[in-house]
Amino acid sequence: AEAAEESDAMGSDKGAKRGRKRKDPTLNDEEHKESRMQQNRVSAKRSRQKKKDLEKIYGGQINELSDENSFLKDQVMALRNRVGFLQKLLVIGIAKKAESGAEQK
């Protein structure tokens, strides 16, 4: 029973309310301000590090996608050339067939 009362008093109970932390009554205004400034520094540092990490990840993804895009563009060009070549062969084949068909009549 005492342990439950202690957890309630400490605010570590699972049913504790979330939200804004209350000002620590043991700190004066200057100490409270310094504490908030320190928390803000830590939070800003964490935020900057997270941003750097994401930039590194996204930079790598950009490089990979650019390489893949170049590769795919090359493939498209090669396939277009092949289609053009096959169309020419088809036209030549049709023309030869027409010529041979006309000769047989």
Tab-separated table of C-alpha atoms in Angstrom:
chain	number	residue	atom	x	y	z
A	1	ALA	CA	0.000	0.000	0.000
A	2	GLU	CA	2.866	2.384	0.849
A	3	ALA	CA	4.569	1.653	-2.494
A	4	ALA	CA	1.369	2.551	-4.344
A	5	GLU	CA	1.094	5.809	-2.397
A	6	GLU	CA	4.747	6.622	-3.179
A	7	SER	CA	4.251	6.019	-6.913
A	8	ASP	CA	1.192	8.293	-6.828
A	9	ALA	CA	3.157	10.994	-5.026
A	10	MET	CA	6.068	10.676	-7.484
A	11	GLY	CA	3.765	10.884	-10.505
A	12	SER	CA	4.952	7.574	-11.984
A	13	ASP	CA	1.535	5.938	-11.774
A	14	LYS	CA	0.303	4.645	-15.148
A	15	GLY	CA	-2.957	6.541	-14.714
A	16	ALA	CA	-1.167	9.852	-14.187
A	17	LYS	CA	-2.341	12.771	-16.285
A	18	ARG	CA	-0.280	13.905	-19.206
A	19	GLY	CA	0.350	17.445	-20.162
A	20	ARG	CA	2.319	20.397	-19.020
A	21	LYS	CA	4.689	19.837	-16.137
A	22	ARG	CA	4.143	22.045	-13.173
A	23	LYS	CA	6.778	24.367	-11.843
A	24	ASP	CA	9.024	22.712	-9.253
A	25	PRO	CA	8.201	24.489	-5.978
A	26	THR	CA	11.736	23.921	-4.684
A	27	LEU	CA	13.225	26.139	-7.433
A	28	ASN	CA	13.150	29.918	-7.448
A	29	ASP	CA	12.291	31.815	-10.633
A	30	GLU	CA	15.914	32.129	-11.759
A	31	GLU	CA	16.614	28.422	-11.189
A	32	HIS	CA	13.414	27.488	-13.007
A	33	LYS	CA	14.392	29.697	-15.948
A	34	GLU	CA	17.869	28.106	-16.068
A	35	SER	CA	16.345	24.620	-15.919
A	36	ARG	CA	14.011	25.418	-18.849
A	37	MET	CA	16.894	26.910	-20.831
A	38	GLN	CA	18.947	23.751	-20.284
A	39	GLN	CA	16.036	21.544	-21.335
A	40	ASN	CA	15.603	23.699	-24.429
A	41	ARG	CA	19.318	23.373	-25.299
A	42	VAL	CA	19.091	19.590	-25.032
A	43	SER	CA	15.932	19.511	-27.128
A	44	ALA	CA	17.447	21.799	-29.791
A	45	LYS	CA	20.612	19.683	-29.948
A	46	ARG	CA	18.522	16.519	-30.355
A	47	SER	CA	16.467	18.201	-33.081
A	48	ARG	CA	19.588	19.335	-34.986
A	49	GLN	CA	21.081	15.834	-34.794
A	50	LYS	CA	17.843	14.294	-36.053
A	51	LYS	CA	17.837	16.759	-38.961
A	52	LYS	CA	21.455	15.856	-39.848
A	53	ASP	CA	20.638	12.142	-39.725
A	54	LEU	CA	17.631	12.600	-42.004
A	55	GLU	CA	19.644	14.730	-44.443
A	56	LYS	CA	22.270	11.980	-44.619
A	57	ILE	CA	19.613	9.324	-45.270
A	58	TYR	CA	17.815	11.432	-47.873
A	59	GLY	CA	21.095	12.384	-49.542
A	60	GLY	CA	21.944	8.709	-49.989
A	61	GLN	CA	18.488	7.991	-51.351
A	62	ILE	CA	18.787	10.882	-53.803
A	63	ASN	CA	22.091	9.507	-55.120
A	64	GLU	CA	20.688	5.988	-55.467
A	65	LEU	CA	17.546	7.206	-57.240
A	66	SER	CA	19.552	9.455	-59.573
A	67	ASP	CA	21.748	6.515	-60.557
A	68	GLU	CA	18.706	4.310	-61.110
A	69	ASN	CA	17.032	7.061	-63.151
A	70	SER	CA	20.097	7.374	-65.421
A	71	PHE	CA	20.191	3.605	-65.877
A	72	LEU	CA	16.494	3.493	-66.775
A	73	LYS	CA	16.847	6.390	-69.226
A	74	ASP	CA	19.657	4.488	-70.961
A	75	GLN	CA	17.451	1.394	-71.156
A	76	VAL	CA	14.572	3.413	-72.625
A	77	MET	CA	16.892	4.856	-75.271
A	78	ALA	CA	18.230	1.397	-76.170
A	79	LEU	CA	14.706	-0.022	-76.423
A	80	ARG	CA	13.560	2.873	-78.608
A	81	ASN	CA	16.506	2.258	-80.924
A	82	ARG	CA	15.629	-1.436	-81.065
A	83	VAL	CA	11.970	-0.711	-81.821
A	84	GLY	CA	13.044	1.648	-84.615
A	85	PHE	CA	15.336	-1.008	-86.058
A	86	LEU	CA	12.611	-3.672	-85.906
A	87	GLN	CA	10.107	-1.342	-87.555
A	88	LYS	CA	12.552	-0.779	-90.424
A	89	LEU	CA	13.017	-4.541	-90.786
A	90	LEU	CA	9.268	-4.997	-90.808
A	91	VAL	CA	8.811	-2.347	-93.517
A	92	ILE	CA	11.573	-3.942	-95.604
A	93	GLY	CA	10.045	-7.406	-95.112
A	94	ILE	CA	6.571	-6.182	-96.099
A	95	ALA	CA	8.000	-4.414	-99.165
A	96	LYS	CA	9.884	-7.550	-100.256
A	97	LYS	CA	6.785	-9.675	-99.745
A	98	ALA	CA	4.738	-7.229	-101.813
A	99	GLU	CA	7.353	-7.301	-104.571
A	100	SER	CA	7.473	-11.088	-104.623
A	101	GLY	CA	3.677	-11.265	-104.562
A	102	ALA	CA	3.440	-8.867	-107.496
A	103	GLU	CA	6.006	-10.888	-109.499
A	104	GLN	CA	4.005	-14.110	-109.012
A	105	LYS	CA	0.838	-12.632	-110.538
